[in-house]
Structures are given as C-alpha cells and as structure tokens.
Amino acid sequence: MNKLTKLHAHLFLMGASIIYGCNFVISKLAMPAYITPYAFIFLRITGGAILFNILHQLTVKDRRIDKKDIPRFLLAALCGACINQLLFFDGLSQTSPINASVIVVSVPIVVLTLSFTILKESITPLKIIGITLGFMGSLMMIGLNGIAFHSGSMVGDLKVFLNAVLYSFYLIITKPLLVKYHPNTVMMWVFTMAVPFVIIASWSDVQSTNWEAIPLPIYAAIAYPVLFTTLIANLFYAIAMRVVNASTASFYIYFQPMVATVVAIIVLGESLKGVQVIAAVLIFAGVYLIGKKKK
C-alpha cells in the first residue's frame, strides 16, 4: 500500500467509474420490473457488509478502531451507504433520469467547496478549470436526451441533490479515516454500521418482493451491483483516496455518463454522435488539469 502512486490512484478511480457507468445499464434490467429500489438497496448494503467483513478477515485481521473515531464512522455510514442511497432512489422515482444525472454530476463542485471549507484544501486555478471542463462535458453527454426541470419534479430533484451533498460530505469525512486505517477496515465498518438503518427503511419492500419469480439471469444483474458496484468500486475509491484528495476523487463521477454512453453504443447498438466525442475530450482534458502538478 505504501508504494501506491498517484498514477495507480487515477487508474483505480477510472476502474471504479467504469464499474459505476456499466451499473446504469445492468441495474435497469432488474429494477423496478423485478425488485423495488429499497429492496435493491437492502441487498447492496447488507451484501456489501458481508463481503467487506469476509475481505477484511482475509486481509487485515485487526478489526479495532479508536473509540473517538466511532462517530465519524457512523456519520460516514449514514451519509455514504444509507440516507444518500435512500434519497437518491426515492428522488429518482419522482423525477426524470436526465434531471437526476445532471444533479449528480454537481458532486465534484460540492466536494471542492466542502474540501476548501472543512479540510482547508487549496483550490488551484487548474483544478477549477478542470472541474468546469468535466462538468460541461458531462452536461453535453447527458443533455442529448433533453434536460427539462419543472415544478412537478421539484421534490424529486431536491432529494437527488441532497443525496449528492451527502455523498460529497461522505468523501470529505472518510479522508482522515482512510489515512489512519486500512481501506478494507474503513469500508467494513461503514457498511456494517449502515445495515441496521437500511433494514429498518427497506424491510417492508424486502418482504413484499416475490423472490421466487425472479429469473436466474436477473439475479446475475442483481449480483453485479452488490459485487462490483458496492464491493470493488467502493474499495477502489477507498484505496485511491489514500493518495489523492476528495475533490480529485469526486471528479471521476464525470466519467460515468461517458461510460454509460459507450456501453449503450456497444450493447444497445446506439450510434456515436459528434457531440459525444467533444464531451469525452472535455472530460479527459479536465482529468489532465486536475492531476497536473503545480510548478
């Protein structure tokens, strides 16, 4: 872990973004046709807690954390693995996927603001330009299907925005934990502490789901977000954030609509548009500027 470089960190973040981008297409196969969003969250969080506990037992052994860090772990669990997820899926049911996508890509801007306010991280001109380019690229990628905010979706839009703020706060508050503890330790405790809250919120949906009627291929689609999106992607983020700051890590959310577009082109046979190429160039240019060192 000590030999982890910034290049490795960026590769981990890119890998996580690819996993998240594919998740948009794969999860849609199961939800909401076969499983409700809250039941889906139940599987993600409880499954993630089990997998992280197994992984931690195999790699770290020592489960102990300082008592003074327990409130921070609990806050991270609520902001990053519980309330934000419930708000997102609840909000998504009350607004359009396009609106939600636009709101979610505001995360790097929120993280940059919180990093400056809470962690006192410096905001360089290159970082501001990079985040601006990435934001523009993401909006171009998402806006191909039309962006339309209206009063009817205001409640859903607000819930998705609160989800984005909570996730941004999660990236900020876990940074000191990831410096102090092994990434597996942090993820194991965050997901374990989130389980009781998720069970309370989603148990009625779990009971009402007809599990026997779900076809085997759909179970594979359900397994993907549990194994890849929850376990591997979160672990990739945790490892990377030992080296890079929260604002840099958050920038990679801009790759998710780009990856989702590529997957749609390959899987669904959609055609590549010129504006998508321009958007991708803006996003990659933003990554370059974010990662560029000051002279």
C-alpha atoms as one frame of an Amber mdcrd trajectory, in Angstrom:
protein
   0.000   0.000   0.000   2.942   2.301   0.695   4.035   2.044  -2.937   0.720
   3.345  -4.240   1.398   6.257  -6.591  -0.909   8.931  -7.989  -0.939   7.064
 -11.311  -2.212   3.946  -9.536  -4.797   6.059  -7.725  -6.113   7.514 -11.001
  -6.287   4.008 -12.509  -8.295   2.800  -9.505 -10.649   5.776  -9.883 -11.026
   5.086 -13.600 -11.812   1.430 -12.861 -14.472   2.467 -10.338 -16.016   4.870
 -12.877 -16.240   2.105 -15.486 -17.989  -0.133 -12.948 -20.439   2.640 -12.000
 -21.059   3.504 -15.657 -21.944  -0.090 -16.530 -24.192  -0.268 -13.487 -26.662
   2.219 -15.002 -27.461  -0.254 -17.793 -27.220  -3.506 -15.806 -29.293  -2.435
 -12.789 -32.092  -1.281 -15.080 -32.617  -4.936 -16.114 -33.746  -5.820 -12.596
 -35.219  -2.614 -11.250 -38.085  -1.836 -10.950 -39.552  -4.701 -13.005 -38.485
  -7.444 -10.580 -37.297  -5.665  -7.460 -38.088  -2.326  -5.825 -35.364   0.284
  -5.288 -35.458  -0.080  -1.489 -35.177  -3.875  -1.682 -32.306  -3.324  -4.099
 -30.572  -1.068  -1.541 -31.104  -3.730   1.131 -29.222  -6.272  -0.995 -26.450
  -3.801  -1.853 -25.727  -2.678   1.708 -26.183  -5.996   3.531 -24.370  -7.869
   0.755 -21.600  -5.283   0.800 -21.281  -5.562   4.597 -20.923  -9.357   4.388
 -18.363  -9.192   1.566 -16.304  -6.451   3.242 -16.266  -8.421   6.516 -15.008
 -11.514   4.680 -12.407  -9.492   2.765 -11.278  -7.746   5.937 -10.898 -11.053
   7.772  -8.725 -12.393   4.946  -6.514  -9.336   4.579  -6.325  -7.241   7.762
  -7.399  -9.331  10.794  -7.426  -6.394  13.251 -10.976  -5.007  13.460 -10.276
  -2.477  16.207 -10.850   1.233  15.743 -10.370   4.101  18.190 -13.495   4.945
  20.173 -13.099   8.603  19.264 -13.482   7.673  15.567 -16.788   5.814  16.008
 -18.965   8.945  15.497 -17.101   9.702  12.240 -17.583   6.104  11.044 -21.280
   6.263  11.938 -21.686   9.576  10.109 -19.907   8.103   7.065 -22.266   5.115
   7.130 -25.335   7.376   7.193 -24.047   9.776   4.522 -22.368   7.295   2.163
 -24.208   3.991   2.459 -27.657   4.689   3.871 -29.522   8.007   3.738 -27.926
   9.150   0.473 -28.909   5.899  -1.275 -32.482   6.043   0.019 -32.786   9.702
  -1.017 -31.399   9.012  -4.488 -33.734   6.158  -5.365 -36.727   7.865  -3.758
 -35.918  11.069  -5.640 -35.342   9.197  -8.888 -38.878   7.807  -8.670 -40.215
  11.389  -8.548 -38.095  12.958 -11.284 -36.565  12.005 -14.636 -33.261  10.103
 -15.035 -31.950  13.065 -17.054 -32.636  15.520 -14.238 -31.048  13.138 -11.744
 -27.939  12.721 -13.903 -27.449  16.480 -14.185 -27.820  16.946 -10.437 -25.469
  14.075  -9.544 -22.624  15.479 -11.648 -22.663  18.524  -9.379 -20.878  16.358
  -6.773 -17.309  17.486  -7.692 -18.331  21.130  -7.331 -19.876  20.454  -3.913
 -16.833  18.404  -2.838 -14.465  21.174  -3.942 -16.419  23.671  -1.845 -16.551
  21.379   1.212 -12.859  20.473   0.860 -11.946  24.147   0.955 -14.306  24.840
   3.877 -13.711  21.757   6.054 -10.303  20.319   5.100  -8.772  23.682   4.111
  -7.567  22.182   0.807  -6.218  24.718  -1.658  -8.281  25.489  -4.750  -5.958
  25.981  -7.706  -6.985  27.648 -10.975  -6.165  24.412 -12.849  -8.499  22.437
 -10.577 -11.334  24.925 -11.135 -10.818  24.845 -14.919 -10.599  21.039 -14.898
 -13.824  20.612 -12.932 -15.558  23.161 -15.167 -14.494  21.305 -18.334 -15.623
  17.978 -16.874 -18.963  19.438 -15.828 -19.514  20.879 -19.316 -18.596  17.553
 -20.920 -20.991  15.646 -18.677 -23.832  18.069 -19.376 -23.237  17.686 -23.130
 -23.268  13.895 -22.792 -26.418  13.848 -20.663 -28.205  16.676 -22.492 -28.511
  14.723 -25.752 -31.823  13.382 -24.439 -33.018  16.792 -23.345 -32.900  18.467
 -19.955 -36.166  19.816 -18.557 -36.577  20.933 -14.965 -40.136  21.749 -13.978
 -42.177  22.248 -10.824 -43.638  18.748 -10.948 -40.232  17.182 -10.374 -39.022
  19.691  -7.773 -39.369  17.345  -4.756 -37.567  14.532  -6.556 -34.874  16.914
  -7.793 -34.334  18.190  -4.246 -33.944  14.643  -2.884 -31.376  13.770  -5.567
 -29.479  16.984  -4.788 -29.465  16.174  -1.053 -28.110  12.734  -1.975 -25.303
  14.438  -3.904 -24.484  16.718  -0.959 -24.430  13.795   1.495 -22.178  11.741
  -0.789 -19.860  14.734  -1.147 -19.747  15.051   2.643 -19.027  11.300   2.850
 -15.928  11.709   0.653 -14.726  14.520   2.918 -15.242  12.808   6.282 -13.740
   9.465   5.195 -10.469  11.029   4.003  -8.924  11.189   7.536 -10.127   7.626
   8.241  -8.515   6.297   5.061  -5.220   7.914   6.029  -5.358   6.364   9.516
  -6.811   2.894   8.772  -6.574   0.257   6.058  -9.171   0.839   3.281 -10.756
  -2.561   3.986 -11.191  -1.599   7.642 -12.936   1.655   6.746 -15.278   0.062
   4.211 -16.087  -2.866   6.504 -17.138  -0.613   9.376 -19.005   1.892   7.158
 -21.181  -0.810   5.576 -21.617  -2.793   8.797 -22.856   0.296  10.660 -25.257
   1.138   7.802 -27.017  -2.263   7.868 -29.443  -1.651  10.805 -30.659   1.658
   9.326 -31.154   0.142   5.865 -33.060  -2.838   7.294 -35.464  -0.514   9.119
 -36.055   1.565   5.972 -36.382  -1.262   3.434 -37.678  -4.341   5.260 -41.285
  -3.956   4.102 -40.102  -3.898   0.466 -37.920  -6.947   1.065 -40.900  -8.880
   2.447 -43.193  -7.883  -0.420 -40.715  -8.881  -3.164 -41.556 -12.124  -4.972
 -38.042 -13.594  -4.930 -39.095 -16.916  -6.491 -40.465 -15.162  -9.597 -37.125
 -13.519 -10.429 -35.406 -15.334 -13.369 -31.834 -16.557 -12.943 -30.348 -14.042
 -15.475 -31.945 -11.198 -13.499 -30.264 -12.480 -10.346 -26.985 -12.024 -12.222
 -27.980  -8.418 -12.899 -28.732  -8.021  -9.185 -25.404  -9.604  -8.213 -23.409
  -7.132 -10.330 -24.100  -4.015  -8.208 -23.551  -5.994  -4.999 -20.208  -7.477
  -6.044 -18.808  -4.857  -8.393 -20.532  -1.526  -7.654 -20.664  -1.950  -3.875
 -17.562  -4.018  -3.083 -14.967  -3.405  -5.794 -15.827   0.186  -6.819 -16.021
   1.405  -3.203 -12.755  -0.349  -2.419 -11.110   1.247  -5.469 -12.260   4.683
  -4.269 -11.028   3.989  -0.737  -7.577   2.893  -1.937  -7.227   5.851  -4.298
  -8.210   8.384  -1.647  -5.218   7.396   0.462  -3.144   9.224  -2.177  -5.412
  11.815  -3.836  -7.726  14.328  -2.192 -11.521  14.139  -2.105 -12.061  16.736
  -4.853  -9.848  14.785  -7.274 -11.611  11.513  -6.477 -15.035  13.104  -6.933
 -14.090  14.367 -10.406 -14.285  10.839 -11.794 -18.054  10.918 -11.483 -17.893
  12.809 -14.799 -16.770   9.585 -16.490 -19.933   7.727 -15.522 -22.269   9.194
 -18.193 -19.469   8.736 -20.722 -19.043   5.043 -19.803 -22.821   4.561 -19.807
 -22.904   6.042 -23.333 -20.173   3.664 -24.557 -21.978   0.681 -23.017 -25.242
   1.771 -24.676 -23.462   2.014 -28.039 -21.946  -1.476 -27.662 -24.865  -3.290
 -26.007 -27.880  -1.432 -27.374 -26.432  -0.611 -30.803 -26.788   3.156 -30.470
 -24.790   5.329 -32.882 -21.875   7.535 -31.806 -22.571  11.263 -32.175 -20.053
  14.040 -32.738 -21.136  15.880 -29.600 -20.314  12.778 -27.549 -16.741  12.825
 -28.861 -16.396  16.517 -27.958 -17.834  15.827 -24.495 -15.341  12.993 -23.959
 -12.450  15.269 -24.963 -13.595  17.885 -22.423 -13.792  15.256 -19.665 -10.311
  13.874 -20.412  -8.929  17.412 -20.586 -10.459  18.048 -17.171  -8.755  14.938
 -15.754  -5.415  16.120 -17.129  -5.774  19.538 -15.493  -6.999  18.068 -12.185
  -3.992  15.744 -11.989  -1.417  18.276 -13.236   1.045  19.321 -10.554   1.795
  22.947  -9.833   5.274  24.037 -10.853
